[in-house]
Short mmCIF file of C-alpha atoms in Angstrom, two decimals:
data_model
loop_
_atom_site.label_atom_id
_atom_site.label_comp_id
_atom_site.label_asym_id
_atom_site.label_seq_id
_atom_site.Cartn_x
_atom_site.Cartn_y
_atom_site.Cartn_z
CA UNK Y 1 10.05 -9.78 -1.30
CA UNK Y 2 13.62 -10.36 -3.14
CA UNK Y 3 14.85 -7.30 -1.10
CA UNK Y 4 13.66 -8.39 1.94
CA UNK Y 5 14.95 -11.91 1.25
CA UNK Y 6 18.64 -10.86 -0.38
CA UNK Y 7 17.85 -11.61 -3.63
CA UNK Y 8 17.47 -8.45 -5.39
CA UNK Y 9 20.03 -8.15 -7.94
CA UNK Y 10 18.89 -11.43 -9.41
CA UNK Y 11 15.34 -10.37 -9.62
CA UNK Y 12 16.68 -7.74 -11.15
CA UNK Y 13 19.29 -9.37 -13.75
CA UNK Y 14 15.81 -11.91 -14.83
CA UNK Y 15 13.22 -9.09 -15.20
CA UNK Y 16 15.79 -7.05 -17.68
CA UNK Y 17 16.03 -10.25 -19.33
CA UNK Y 18 12.25 -11.06 -19.32
CA UNK Y 19 11.36 -7.41 -20.46
CA UNK Y 20 13.66 -6.47 -22.49
CA UNK Y 21 12.20 -10.35 -24.71
CA UNK Y 22 8.34 -9.00 -24.10
CA UNK Y 23 9.21 -5.08 -25.05
CA UNK Y 24 11.99 -4.56 -26.96
CA UNK Y 25 12.21 -7.17 -29.64
CA UNK Y 26 8.85 -8.15 -29.86
CA UNK Y 27 7.44 -7.15 -32.94
CA UNK Y 28 3.47 -8.74 -32.42
CA UNK Y 29 3.22 -6.52 -29.53
CA UNK Y 30 1.52 -2.84 -30.30
CA UNK Y 31 1.50 -1.23 -26.25
CA UNK Y 32 2.80 -2.42 -23.18
CA UNK Y 33 1.01 -1.66 -19.69
CA UNK Y 34 3.05 -2.20 -16.05
CA UNK Y 35 1.20 -2.34 -12.99
CA UNK Y 36 2.93 -1.54 -9.64
CA UNK Y 37 3.52 -0.53 -6.64
CA UNK Y 38 7.10 1.45 -7.26
CA UNK Y 39 8.68 2.67 -10.04
CA UNK Y 40 11.23 0.47 -11.65
CA UNK Y 41 12.77 2.51 -14.57
CA UNK Y 42 15.42 3.75 -12.16
CA UNK Y 43 16.69 -0.01 -12.43
CA UNK Y 44 18.13 0.21 -16.10
CA UNK Y 45 15.86 -2.73 -16.27
CA UNK Y 46 14.42 -1.58 -19.61
CA UNK Y 47 18.04 -0.99 -21.21
CA UNK Y 48 16.92 0.72 -24.53
CA UNK Y 49 13.78 1.68 -24.29
CA UNK Y 50 12.54 4.71 -23.94
CA UNK Y 51 9.39 7.02 -23.90
CA UNK Y 52 7.40 5.50 -20.81
CA UNK Y 53 4.26 7.43 -19.62
CA UNK Y 54 4.04 6.93 -16.26
CA UNK Y 55 1.21 7.17 -14.20
CA UNK Y 56 1.60 7.57 -10.20
CA UNK Y 57 -1.28 7.38 -7.88
CA UNK Y 58 -1.48 11.75 -7.79
CA UNK Y 59 -2.46 11.46 -11.89
CA UNK Y 60 -6.03 11.89 -13.02
CA UNK Y 61 -5.53 9.62 -15.78
CA UNK Y 62 -7.26 6.01 -15.46
CA UNK Y 63 -7.62 7.10 -12.02
CA UNK Y 64 -10.39 4.70 -11.65
CA UNK Y 65 -8.73 2.15 -13.18
CA UNK Y 66 -6.80 0.52 -9.56
CA UNK Y 67 -9.97 -0.42 -7.52
CA UNK Y 68 -13.54 0.18 -6.97
CA UNK Y 69 -15.64 3.35 -7.35
CA UNK Y 70 -18.66 3.85 -4.74
CA UNK Y 71 -21.28 3.31 -7.84
CA UNK Y 72 -19.40 -0.05 -8.39
CA UNK Y 73 -19.47 -0.77 -4.62
CA UNK Y 74 -23.24 0.43 -4.30
CA UNK Y 75 -24.28 -1.70 -7.34
CA UNK Y 76 -22.49 -5.09 -6.62
CA UNK Y 77 -24.01 -4.53 -2.67
CA UNK Y 78 -27.23 -3.99 -3.98
CA UNK Y 79 -26.90 -7.47 -6.60
CA UNK Y 80 -26.06 -10.15 -4.13
CA UNK Y 81 -29.18 -7.75 -1.38
CA UNK Y 82 -25.93 -6.62 1.16
CA UNK Y 83 -26.70 -2.86 0.92
CA UNK Y 84 -27.46 -3.11 4.86
CA UNK Y 85 -23.11 -3.84 5.17
CA UNK Y 86 -22.33 -0.74 3.61
CA UNK Y 87 -20.87 0.88 6.13
CA UNK Y 88 -18.82 -1.63 7.38
CA UNK Y 89 -17.31 -1.97 3.33
CA UNK Y 90 -16.89 1.45 3.38
CA UNK Y 91 -14.79 1.73 6.81
CA UNK Y 92 -12.69 -1.69 5.71
CA UNK Y 93 -11.98 -1.01 2.53
CA UNK Y 94 -12.39 2.62 1.51
CA UNK Y 95 -10.25 5.76 1.52
CA UNK Y 96 -7.49 4.88 -1.20
CA UNK Y 97 -7.07 8.34 -3.59
CA UNK Y 98 -5.95 7.78 -6.90
CA UNK Y 99 -5.72 11.60 -8.83
CA UNK Y 100 -8.22 12.55 -6.68
CA UNK Y 101 -11.01 9.78 -6.52
CA UNK Y 102 -11.54 7.92 -3.94
CA UNK Y 103 -11.08 3.99 -4.47
CA UNK Y 104 -11.83 1.14 -2.81
CA UNK Y 105 -9.21 -2.36 -2.27
CA UNK Y 106 -10.82 -4.15 -5.27
CA UNK Y 107 -9.70 -7.31 -3.28
CA UNK Y 108 -10.54 -6.73 -0.15
CA UNK Y 109 -14.28 -5.75 -0.80
CA UNK Y 110 -14.73 -8.72 -3.23
CA UNK Y 111 -13.37 -11.09 -0.29
CA UNK Y 112 -16.08 -9.34 1.90
CA UNK Y 113 -18.86 -9.54 -0.47
CA UNK Y 114 -17.58 -13.55 -0.75
CA UNK Y 115 -17.54 -13.79 2.66
CA UNK Y 116 -21.03 -12.35 3.39
CA UNK Y 117 -22.30 -14.09 0.40
CA UNK Y 118 -21.48 -17.58 1.46
CA UNK Y 119 -21.11 -17.00 4.89
CA UNK Y 120 -22.86 -17.16 8.17
CA UNK Y 121 -20.28 -14.63 9.05
CA UNK Y 122 -20.34 -10.70 9.15
CA UNK Y 123 -17.72 -8.82 10.82
CA UNK Y 124 -15.25 -7.31 8.67
CA UNK Y 125 -11.74 -8.96 8.99
CA UNK Y 126 -8.16 -7.63 7.73
CA UNK Y 127 -7.93 -9.73 4.23
CA UNK Y 128 -4.80 -7.91 3.28
CA UNK Y 129 -3.26 -9.59 6.06
CA UNK Y 130 -2.97 -12.69 4.12
CA UNK Y 131 -1.75 -11.07 0.92
CA UNK Y 132 0.52 -8.64 1.65
CA UNK Y 133 4.31 -8.30 2.85
CA UNK Y 134 3.13 -6.95 6.33
CA UNK Y 135 6.95 -7.67 7.09
CA UNK Y 136 7.97 -4.49 6.05
CA UNK Y 137 6.07 -2.62 8.39
CA UNK Y 138 7.23 -5.09 11.52
CA UNK Y 139 11.11 -4.05 9.96
CA UNK Y 140 10.17 -0.42 10.46
CA UNK Y 141 8.54 -0.37 13.70
CA UNK Y 142 11.25 -2.55 14.71
CA UNK Y 143 13.86 -0.64 13.42
CA UNK Y 144 12.29 3.22 13.61
CA UNK Y 145 14.32 5.43 15.90
CA UNK Y 146 11.83 6.90 18.68
CA UNK Y 147 10.61 10.04 17.00
CA UNK Y 148 9.51 7.29 13.86
CA UNK Y 149 7.58 5.27 16.57
CA UNK Y 150 5.78 8.13 17.80
CA UNK Y 151 4.85 9.08 14.63
CA UNK Y 152 3.91 5.19 13.58
CA UNK Y 153 1.15 5.88 17.05
CA UNK Y 154 -0.07 8.71 15.76
CA UNK Y 155 -0.95 6.93 12.52
CA UNK Y 156 -2.19 4.13 14.21
CA UNK Y 157 -4.62 6.18 16.54
CA UNK Y 158 -5.84 8.05 13.38
CA UNK Y 159 -3.92 10.96 13.25
CA UNK Y 160 -1.97 12.79 10.41
CA UNK Y 161 1.59 13.46 9.68
CA UNK Y 162 3.23 15.90 7.52
CA UNK Y 163 5.85 14.14 5.44
CA UNK Y 164 7.54 14.85 2.03
CA UNK Y 165 6.65 12.31 -0.59
CA UNK Y 166 9.22 11.12 -3.38
CA UNK Y 167 7.75 10.20 -6.23
CA UNK Y 168 10.90 7.98 -7.92
CA UNK Y 169 11.86 5.43 -4.98
CA UNK Y 170 12.65 2.56 -5.48
CA UNK Y 171 13.20 -0.55 -2.94
CA UNK Y 172 17.12 -0.22 -2.96
CA UNK Y 173 16.07 3.30 -1.06
CA UNK Y 174 13.37 1.72 1.07
CA UNK Y 175 15.64 1.61 3.93
CA UNK Y 176 16.75 5.25 3.59
CA UNK Y 177 15.16 6.92 6.62
CA UNK Y 178 13.43 10.01 4.30
CA UNK Y 179 11.49 7.01 2.39
CA UNK Y 180 9.92 5.63 5.04
CA UNK Y 181 6.74 7.60 4.88
CA UNK Y 182 6.82 7.50 0.47
CA UNK Y 183 7.27 3.99 0.33
CA UNK Y 184 4.50 3.34 2.93
CA UNK Y 185 2.64 5.73 1.18
CA UNK Y 186 2.67 4.16 -2.38
CA UNK Y 187 2.44 0.65 -0.99
CA UNK Y 188 -1.26 1.50 0.42
CA UNK Y 189 -0.68 1.55 3.42
CA UNK Y 190 -1.16 5.03 4.08
CA UNK Y 191 -3.21 7.66 1.94
CA UNK Y 192 -2.47 11.73 0.94
CA UNK Y 193 -5.44 14.06 2.30
CA UNK Y 194 -3.89 16.99 0.83
CA UNK Y 195 -0.66 18.69 -0.48
CA UNK Y 196 0.66 20.98 1.48
CA UNK Y 197 3.53 22.15 -0.44
CA UNK Y 198 3.70 21.37 -3.77
CA UNK Y 199 7.46 22.73 -4.89
CA UNK Y 200 9.20 20.48 -1.72
CA UNK Y 201 6.20 17.64 -2.03
CA UNK Y 202 4.63 18.41 1.34
CA UNK Y 203 1.48 15.88 2.27
CA UNK Y 204 -0.47 14.78 5.27
CA UNK Y 205 -0.77 11.30 5.67
CA UNK Y 206 -2.93 8.58 7.19
CA UNK Y 207 -3.49 5.27 7.71
CA UNK Y 208 -7.26 5.09 4.97
CA UNK Y 209 -9.28 2.85 6.57
CA UNK Y 210 -9.70 0.27 9.64
CA UNK Y 211 -8.20 -2.98 7.45
CA UNK Y 212 -4.73 -1.15 7.33
CA UNK Y 213 -5.34 -0.11 11.04
CA UNK Y 214 -5.92 -3.30 12.23
CA UNK Y 215 -2.16 -4.52 10.45
CA UNK Y 216 -0.51 -1.77 12.42
CA UNK Y 217 -2.33 -2.18 15.66
CA UNK Y 218 -1.75 -5.73 15.15
CA UNK Y 219 2.47 -5.62 14.32
CA UNK Y 220 2.43 -3.01 17.39
CA UNK Y 221 1.15 -5.83 19.43
CA UNK Y 222 3.55 -8.22 18.06
CA UNK Y 223 6.36 -5.71 18.40
CA UNK Y 224 5.64 -4.31 21.85
CA UNK Y 225 5.03 -8.12 23.16
CA UNK Y 226 8.63 -9.37 22.06
CA UNK Y 227 10.52 -6.28 23.42
CA UNK Y 228 8.37 -7.45 26.87
CA UNK Y 229 9.95 -10.97 26.34
CA UNK Y 230 13.64 -9.04 25.80
CA UNK Y 231 13.40 -6.66 28.35
CA UNK Y 232 11.62 -7.85 31.40
CA UNK Y 233 9.49 -5.96 33.88
CA UNK Y 234 12.45 -3.08 32.98
CA UNK Y 235 10.59 -2.37 29.66
CA UNK Y 236 7.06 -1.44 31.64
#
């Protein structure tokens, strides 16, 4: 991650040049589509470009194109004679919400089917842990104040919290305490259950599935072991 590793400004400048050549001065391009977790228009990467159509996780347009829907999962499991694993698939890799549509993590769903079809192992696992920057979560837990750490504990236990969600955060704002949960929502570590206040953008948030819960618990365990090592018996 460019932000965490200290070369964010350099990456922004690089992408500004790339996107300017690809979108602004490319006469052969009819339409461009960019996908990602956070909005990047605020970084002035698209100097001279305008009229963007932004689609977020709350929008209904294209809400079935960010992962697998339940019928698609059912078809895939049936095609591979794996319907007996429908419950495990749903508990571990389902739970994401895009514009009111229930969506499975496509990468993890495919990896689990591949595991079932080509190995003798049957237990689900957190494929997310091998592909995502979970050091972000560790950083939040490590630097969190007691209130936030209690909220992380509630989430890891399967509970819900109520937080205001900011739509247009960037990586530069991820360290601001009020933006932590918005960042976790847009990067897939949380899901929005329902909106409690549309004007203030307050949502009920929770961990989407067992795969992400495993990530939280693993990082909590790592953090706790570190505290015990540094503090000795006085911490316990």
